[in-house]
GROMACS .gro file of C-alpha atoms in nm:
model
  260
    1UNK     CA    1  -3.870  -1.720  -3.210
    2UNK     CA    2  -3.820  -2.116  -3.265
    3UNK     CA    3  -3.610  -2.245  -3.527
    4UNK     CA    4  -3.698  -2.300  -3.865
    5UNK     CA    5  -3.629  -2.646  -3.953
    6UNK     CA    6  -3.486  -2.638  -4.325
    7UNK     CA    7  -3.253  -2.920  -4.500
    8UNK     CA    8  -3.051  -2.686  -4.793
    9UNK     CA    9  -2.772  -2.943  -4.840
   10UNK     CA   10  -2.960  -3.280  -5.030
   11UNK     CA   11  -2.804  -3.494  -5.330
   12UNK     CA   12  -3.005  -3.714  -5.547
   13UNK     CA   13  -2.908  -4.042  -5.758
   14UNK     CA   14  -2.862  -3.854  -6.088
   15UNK     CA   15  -2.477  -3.756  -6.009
   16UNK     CA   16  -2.412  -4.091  -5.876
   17UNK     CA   17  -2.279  -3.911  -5.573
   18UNK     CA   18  -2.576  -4.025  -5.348
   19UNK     CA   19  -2.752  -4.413  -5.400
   20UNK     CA   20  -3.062  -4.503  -5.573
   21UNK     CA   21  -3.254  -4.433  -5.296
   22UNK     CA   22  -3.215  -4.024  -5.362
   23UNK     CA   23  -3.528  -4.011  -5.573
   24UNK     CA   24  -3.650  -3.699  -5.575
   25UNK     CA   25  -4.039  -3.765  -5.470
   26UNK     CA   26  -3.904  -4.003  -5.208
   27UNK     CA   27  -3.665  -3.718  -5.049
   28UNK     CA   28  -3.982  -3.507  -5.022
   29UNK     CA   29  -4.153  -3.778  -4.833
   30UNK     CA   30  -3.915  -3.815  -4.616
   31UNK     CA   31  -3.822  -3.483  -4.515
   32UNK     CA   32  -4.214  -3.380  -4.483
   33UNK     CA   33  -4.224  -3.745  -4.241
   34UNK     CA   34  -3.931  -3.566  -4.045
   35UNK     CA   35  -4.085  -3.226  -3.990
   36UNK     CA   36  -3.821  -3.020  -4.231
   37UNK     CA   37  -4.013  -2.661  -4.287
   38UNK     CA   38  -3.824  -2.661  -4.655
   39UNK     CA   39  -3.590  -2.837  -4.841
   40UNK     CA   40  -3.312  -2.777  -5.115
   41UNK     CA   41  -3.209  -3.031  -5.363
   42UNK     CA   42  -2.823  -2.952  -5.421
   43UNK     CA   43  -2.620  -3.215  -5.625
   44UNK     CA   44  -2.291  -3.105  -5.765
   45UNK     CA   45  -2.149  -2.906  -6.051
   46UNK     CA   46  -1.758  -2.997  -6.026
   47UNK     CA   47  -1.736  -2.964  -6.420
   48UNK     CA   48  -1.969  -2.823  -6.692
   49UNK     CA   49  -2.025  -3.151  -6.872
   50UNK     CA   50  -2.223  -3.272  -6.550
   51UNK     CA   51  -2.468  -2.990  -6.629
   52UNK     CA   52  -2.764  -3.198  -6.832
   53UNK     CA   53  -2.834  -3.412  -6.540
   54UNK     CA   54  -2.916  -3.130  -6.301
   55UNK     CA   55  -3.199  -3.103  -6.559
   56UNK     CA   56  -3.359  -3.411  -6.463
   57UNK     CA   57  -3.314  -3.310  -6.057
   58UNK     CA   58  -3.534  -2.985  -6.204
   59UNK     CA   59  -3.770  -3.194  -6.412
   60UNK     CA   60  -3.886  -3.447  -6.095
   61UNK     CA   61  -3.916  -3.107  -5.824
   62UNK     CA   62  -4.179  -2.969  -6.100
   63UNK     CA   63  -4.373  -3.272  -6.095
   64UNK     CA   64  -4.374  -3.283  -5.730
   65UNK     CA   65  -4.704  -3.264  -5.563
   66UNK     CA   66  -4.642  -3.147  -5.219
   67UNK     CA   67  -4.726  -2.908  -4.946
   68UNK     CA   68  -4.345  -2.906  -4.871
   69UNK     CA   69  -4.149  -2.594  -5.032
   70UNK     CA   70  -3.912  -2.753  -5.237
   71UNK     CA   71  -3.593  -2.543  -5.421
   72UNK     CA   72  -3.362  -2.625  -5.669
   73UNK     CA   73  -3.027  -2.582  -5.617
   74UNK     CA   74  -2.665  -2.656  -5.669
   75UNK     CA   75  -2.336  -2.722  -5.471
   76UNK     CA   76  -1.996  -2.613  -5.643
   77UNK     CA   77  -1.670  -2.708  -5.557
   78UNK     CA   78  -1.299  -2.512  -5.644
   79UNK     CA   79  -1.144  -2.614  -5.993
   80UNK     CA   80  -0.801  -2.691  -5.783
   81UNK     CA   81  -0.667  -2.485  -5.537
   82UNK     CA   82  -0.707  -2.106  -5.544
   83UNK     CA   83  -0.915  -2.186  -5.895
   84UNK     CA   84  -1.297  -2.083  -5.985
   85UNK     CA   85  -1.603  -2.273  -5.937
   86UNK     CA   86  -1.778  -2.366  -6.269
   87UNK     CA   87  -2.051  -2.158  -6.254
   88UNK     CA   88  -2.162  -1.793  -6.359
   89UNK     CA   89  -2.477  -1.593  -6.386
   90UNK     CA   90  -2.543  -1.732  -6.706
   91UNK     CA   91  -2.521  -2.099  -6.592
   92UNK     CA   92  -2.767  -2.048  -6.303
   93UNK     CA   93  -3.014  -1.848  -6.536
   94UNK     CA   94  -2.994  -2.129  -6.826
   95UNK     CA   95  -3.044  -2.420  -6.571
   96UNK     CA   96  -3.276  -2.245  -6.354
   97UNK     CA   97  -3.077  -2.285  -6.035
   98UNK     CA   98  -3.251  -2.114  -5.735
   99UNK     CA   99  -2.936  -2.093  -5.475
  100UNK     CA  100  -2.595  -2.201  -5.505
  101UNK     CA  101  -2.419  -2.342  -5.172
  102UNK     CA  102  -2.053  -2.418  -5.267
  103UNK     CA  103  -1.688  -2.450  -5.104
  104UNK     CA  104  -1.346  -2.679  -5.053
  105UNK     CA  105  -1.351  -3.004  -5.129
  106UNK     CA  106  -0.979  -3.122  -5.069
  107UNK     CA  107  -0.678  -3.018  -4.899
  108UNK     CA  108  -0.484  -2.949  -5.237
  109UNK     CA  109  -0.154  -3.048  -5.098
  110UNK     CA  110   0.056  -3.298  -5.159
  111UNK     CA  111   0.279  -3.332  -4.849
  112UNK     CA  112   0.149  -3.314  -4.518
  113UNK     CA  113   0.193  -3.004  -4.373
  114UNK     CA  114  -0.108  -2.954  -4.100
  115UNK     CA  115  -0.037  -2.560  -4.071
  116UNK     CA  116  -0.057  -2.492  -4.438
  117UNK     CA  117  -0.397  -2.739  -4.474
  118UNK     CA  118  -0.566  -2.543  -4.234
  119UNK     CA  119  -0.483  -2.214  -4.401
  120UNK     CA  120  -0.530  -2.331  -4.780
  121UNK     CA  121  -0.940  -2.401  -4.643
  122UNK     CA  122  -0.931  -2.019  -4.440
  123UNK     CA  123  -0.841  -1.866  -4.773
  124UNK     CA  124  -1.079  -2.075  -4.949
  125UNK     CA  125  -1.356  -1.969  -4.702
  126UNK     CA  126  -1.348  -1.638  -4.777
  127UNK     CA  127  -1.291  -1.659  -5.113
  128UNK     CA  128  -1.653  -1.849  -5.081
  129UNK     CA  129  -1.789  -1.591  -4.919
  130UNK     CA  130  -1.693  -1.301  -5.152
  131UNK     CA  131  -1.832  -1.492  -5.425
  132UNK     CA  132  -2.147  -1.307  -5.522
  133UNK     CA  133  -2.294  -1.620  -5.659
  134UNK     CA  134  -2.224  -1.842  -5.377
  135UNK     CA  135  -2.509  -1.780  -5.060
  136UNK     CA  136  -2.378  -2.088  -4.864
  137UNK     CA  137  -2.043  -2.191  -4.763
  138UNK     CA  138  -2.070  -2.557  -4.699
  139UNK     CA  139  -1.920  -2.778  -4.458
  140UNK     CA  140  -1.622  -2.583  -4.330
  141UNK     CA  141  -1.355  -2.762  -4.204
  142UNK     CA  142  -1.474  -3.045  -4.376
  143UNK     CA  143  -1.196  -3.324  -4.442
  144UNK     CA  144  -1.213  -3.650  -4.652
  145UNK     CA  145  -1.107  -3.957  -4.392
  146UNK     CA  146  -0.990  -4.112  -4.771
  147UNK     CA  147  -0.791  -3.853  -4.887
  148UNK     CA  148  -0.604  -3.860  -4.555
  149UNK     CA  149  -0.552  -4.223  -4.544
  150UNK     CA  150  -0.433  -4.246  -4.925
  151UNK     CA  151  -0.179  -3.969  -4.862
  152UNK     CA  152  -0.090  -4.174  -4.531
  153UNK     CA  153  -0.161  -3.835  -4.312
  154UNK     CA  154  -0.268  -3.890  -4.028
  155UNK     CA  155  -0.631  -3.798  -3.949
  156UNK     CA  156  -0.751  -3.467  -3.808
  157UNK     CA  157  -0.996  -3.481  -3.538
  158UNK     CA  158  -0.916  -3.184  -3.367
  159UNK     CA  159  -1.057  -2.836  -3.400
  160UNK     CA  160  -0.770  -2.700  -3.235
  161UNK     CA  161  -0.553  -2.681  -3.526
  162UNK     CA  162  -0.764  -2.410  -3.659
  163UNK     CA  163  -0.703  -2.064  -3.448
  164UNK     CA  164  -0.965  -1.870  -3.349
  165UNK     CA  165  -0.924  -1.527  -3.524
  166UNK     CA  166  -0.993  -1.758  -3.818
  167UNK     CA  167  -1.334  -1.838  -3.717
  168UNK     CA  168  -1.389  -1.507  -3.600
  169UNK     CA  169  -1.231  -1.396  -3.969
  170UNK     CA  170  -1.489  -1.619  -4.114
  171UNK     CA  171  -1.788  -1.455  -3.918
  172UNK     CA  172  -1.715  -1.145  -4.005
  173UNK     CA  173  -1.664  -1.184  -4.434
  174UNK     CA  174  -2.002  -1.369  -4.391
  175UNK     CA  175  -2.161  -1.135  -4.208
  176UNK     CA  176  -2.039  -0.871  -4.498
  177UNK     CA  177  -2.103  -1.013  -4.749
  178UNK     CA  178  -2.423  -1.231  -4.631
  179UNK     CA  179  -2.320  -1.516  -4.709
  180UNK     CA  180  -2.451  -1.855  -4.492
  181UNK     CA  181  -2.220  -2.082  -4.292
  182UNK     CA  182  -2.360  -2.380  -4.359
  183UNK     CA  183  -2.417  -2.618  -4.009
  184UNK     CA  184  -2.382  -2.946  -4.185
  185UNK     CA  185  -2.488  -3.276  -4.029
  186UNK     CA  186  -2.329  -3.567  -4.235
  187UNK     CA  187  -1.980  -3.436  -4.302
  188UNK     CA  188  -1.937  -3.286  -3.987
  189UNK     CA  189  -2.177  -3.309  -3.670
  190UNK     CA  190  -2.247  -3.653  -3.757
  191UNK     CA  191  -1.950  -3.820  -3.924
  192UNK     CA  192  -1.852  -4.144  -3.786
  193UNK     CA  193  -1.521  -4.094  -3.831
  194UNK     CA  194  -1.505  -3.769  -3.577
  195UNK     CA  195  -1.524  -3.845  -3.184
  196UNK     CA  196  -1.723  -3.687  -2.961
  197UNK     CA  197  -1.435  -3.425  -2.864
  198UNK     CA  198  -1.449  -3.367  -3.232
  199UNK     CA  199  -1.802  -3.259  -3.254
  200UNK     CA  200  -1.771  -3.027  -2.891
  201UNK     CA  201  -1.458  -2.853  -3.036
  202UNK     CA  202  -1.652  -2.801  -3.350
  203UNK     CA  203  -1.978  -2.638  -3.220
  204UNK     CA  204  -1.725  -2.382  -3.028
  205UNK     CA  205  -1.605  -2.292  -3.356
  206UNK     CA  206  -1.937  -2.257  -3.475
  207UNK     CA  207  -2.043  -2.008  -3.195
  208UNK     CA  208  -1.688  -1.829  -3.265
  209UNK     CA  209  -1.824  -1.778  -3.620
  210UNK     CA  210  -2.160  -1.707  -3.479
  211UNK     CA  211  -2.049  -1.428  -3.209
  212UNK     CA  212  -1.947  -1.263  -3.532
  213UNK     CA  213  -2.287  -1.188  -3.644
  214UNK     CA  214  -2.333  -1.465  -3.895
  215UNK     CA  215  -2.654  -1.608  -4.045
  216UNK     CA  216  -2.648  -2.023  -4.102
  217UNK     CA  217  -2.738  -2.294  -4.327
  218UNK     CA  218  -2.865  -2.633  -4.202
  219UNK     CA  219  -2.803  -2.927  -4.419
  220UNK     CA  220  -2.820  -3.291  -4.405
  221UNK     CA  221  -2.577  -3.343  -4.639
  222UNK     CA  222  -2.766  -3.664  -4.749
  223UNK     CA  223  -2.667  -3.899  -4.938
  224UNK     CA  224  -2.929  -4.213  -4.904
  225UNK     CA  225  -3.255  -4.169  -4.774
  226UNK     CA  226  -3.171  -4.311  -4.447
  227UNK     CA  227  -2.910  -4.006  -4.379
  228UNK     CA  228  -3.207  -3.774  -4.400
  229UNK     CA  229  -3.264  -3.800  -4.036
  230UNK     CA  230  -2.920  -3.647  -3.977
  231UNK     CA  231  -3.064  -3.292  -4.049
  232UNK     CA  232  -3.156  -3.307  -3.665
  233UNK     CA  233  -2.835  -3.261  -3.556
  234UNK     CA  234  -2.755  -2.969  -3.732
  235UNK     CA  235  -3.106  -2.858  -3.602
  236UNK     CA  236  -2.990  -2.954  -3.263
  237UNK     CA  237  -2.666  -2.779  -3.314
  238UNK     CA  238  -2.847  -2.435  -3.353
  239UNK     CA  239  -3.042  -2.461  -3.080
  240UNK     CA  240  -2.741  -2.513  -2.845
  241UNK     CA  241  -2.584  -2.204  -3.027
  242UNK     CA  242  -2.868  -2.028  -2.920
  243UNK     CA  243  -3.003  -1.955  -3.269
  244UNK     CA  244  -3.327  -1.822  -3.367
  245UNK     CA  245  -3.490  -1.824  -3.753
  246UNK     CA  246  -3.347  -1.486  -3.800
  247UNK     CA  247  -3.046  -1.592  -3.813
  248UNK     CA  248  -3.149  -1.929  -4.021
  249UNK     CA  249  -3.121  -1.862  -4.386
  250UNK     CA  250  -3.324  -2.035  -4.668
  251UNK     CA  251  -3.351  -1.980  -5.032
  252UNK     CA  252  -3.474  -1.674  -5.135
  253UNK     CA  253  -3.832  -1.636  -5.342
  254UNK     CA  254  -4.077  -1.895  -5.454
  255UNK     CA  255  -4.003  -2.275  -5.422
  256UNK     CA  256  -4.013  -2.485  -5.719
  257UNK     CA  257  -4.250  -2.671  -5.583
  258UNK     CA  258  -4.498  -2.646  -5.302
  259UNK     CA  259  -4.664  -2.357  -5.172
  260UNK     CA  260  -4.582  -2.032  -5.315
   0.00000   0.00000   0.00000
C-alpha cells in the first residue's frame, strides 16, 4: 500500500507566526505543485483572544478553488506546565475547527536540569494523548535552540537522553487512545540546528514509538512557502519506518475545500 502523502502541520500569515508568504491560496498551490494528497491549515490557539483571526484562515479555505482536499485546523499549546490547552468542544464547534493537533511548546524550567526536561515533555505527551480533543501530538521532543541559548543551557542534540520505555510508553497511550504522533519535518527531521546523528537517533525513536502500534501525522511544519518542500522528509521518514497509509492518519470527514 504506498504512502499517502498529506501535510497536517501548515501556519499561515494571520498569527504572525509564519511570513507573508503563508497565504492561504498560495499554500494550496504549492502543496498541489509538490504532490501532497491533502493538506491541513493549523495556526495556533495559545490564548483565546487569538481566536478571530483563525476566522479569516476559515474564510480564504472556503473560497479556495481546488482539486486539493483542504481542512481547517488548529495547533494548541499547554497554558504553562502541567496546565490546559485553550480549547473545548465548544470552541472547535463555534470556530468550525476540523482537527486539533496540539502539544509542548517549552521546557517549563528554569534551571537546567536535563533529566527533569526530558520527563516534564513524557508527561506532557501523554497528557496530549489522553486529551479527547487533541488527534495529533506534534513535534515530540521538539526543543527551541532560543530558549536554550537565553537560559545559557547547553543545546540538546541527542536522542539519547530520552530512554526508551518512554517512547515505547508513548506508542502505547497513542495507540489507546488513537491519537497521531505527528512525524514533523521543520522542527525536527529538518532543523538546521540538529546534526545528522540527531536526525538517525531520532527516526529510532520514531520506530520505538512505531513498534508500539502507533498511527502518524506528517507535517511540514511550514512557516514560509519555501519550507513547504520540507514535508518530504517526513514523507521520507515513513517510508524508512516502513509505513504504509494505514497507519498514516488524516483528518477525519469532508475537507473544507476540495473534493468531497
Amino acid at each position: 500500500m504506498a504512502l499517502l502523502r498529506c501535510d497536517n502541520h501548515i501556519h499561515t500569515k494571520y498569527l504572525r507566526c509564519a511570513n507573508g508568504t503563508m497565504e492561504v491560496p498560495a499554500i494550496a498551490a504549492e502543496c498541489r505543485r509538490l504532490g501532497v494528497a491533502s493538506l491541513g491549515i493549523t495556526d495556533h490557539l495559545n490564548t483565546l483572544d487569538k481566536l478571530p483571526l483563525h476566522a479569516f484562515i476559515k474564510r480564504d479555505i472556503e473560497a479556495l478553488e481546488t482539486d486539493l482536499p483542504v481542512y481547517f485546523g488548529v495547533e494548541l499549546n499547554f497554558l504553562g506546565a502541567g496546565g490546559g490547552f485553550a480549547f473545548s468542544a465548544e470552541i472547535k464547534e463555534q470556530a468550525g475547527f476540523q482537527f486539533a493537533i496540539g502539544g509542548i511548546h517549552a521546557a517549563y524550567l528554569e534551571t537546567y536540569d536535563l533529566d527533569k526536561i526530558v520527563e516534564i515533555q513524557h508527561r506532557h505527551h501523554l497528557k496530549t494523548c489522553r486529551d479527547p480533543l487533541v488527534d495529533v501530538l506534534v513535534h515530540p521532543y521538539w526543543f527551541s535552540k532560543g530558549e536554550f541559548d537565553r537560559k545559557g543551557w547547553p543545546w540538546l542534540d541527542s536522542m539519547s537522553p530520552v530512554p526508551e520505555r518512554y517512547a515505547r510508553e508513548l506508542g502505547q497511550a497513542a495507540r489507546e487512545t488513537g491519537t497521531a504522533i505527528e512525524i514533523n519535518a521543520h522542527a525536527c527531521l529538518a532543523n538546521p540546528a540538529h546534526s545528522e546523528r540527531y536526525v538517525q537517533e531520532y527516526l529510532d525513536f520514531l520506530s520505538a514509538v512505531a513498534e508500539e502500534g502507533a498511527c502518524f501525522s506528517l507535517g511540514s511544519d511550514a512557516h514560509g512557502i519555501e519550507q513547504l518542500a520540507l514535508v518530504e522528509a517526513a514523507w521520507s521518514a515513513a517510508e524508512k519506518l516502513g509505513l504504509t497509509s494505514d497507519r498514516i492518519w488524516r483528518p477525519p470527514g469532508a475537507p473544507l475545500a476540495g473534493p468531497r
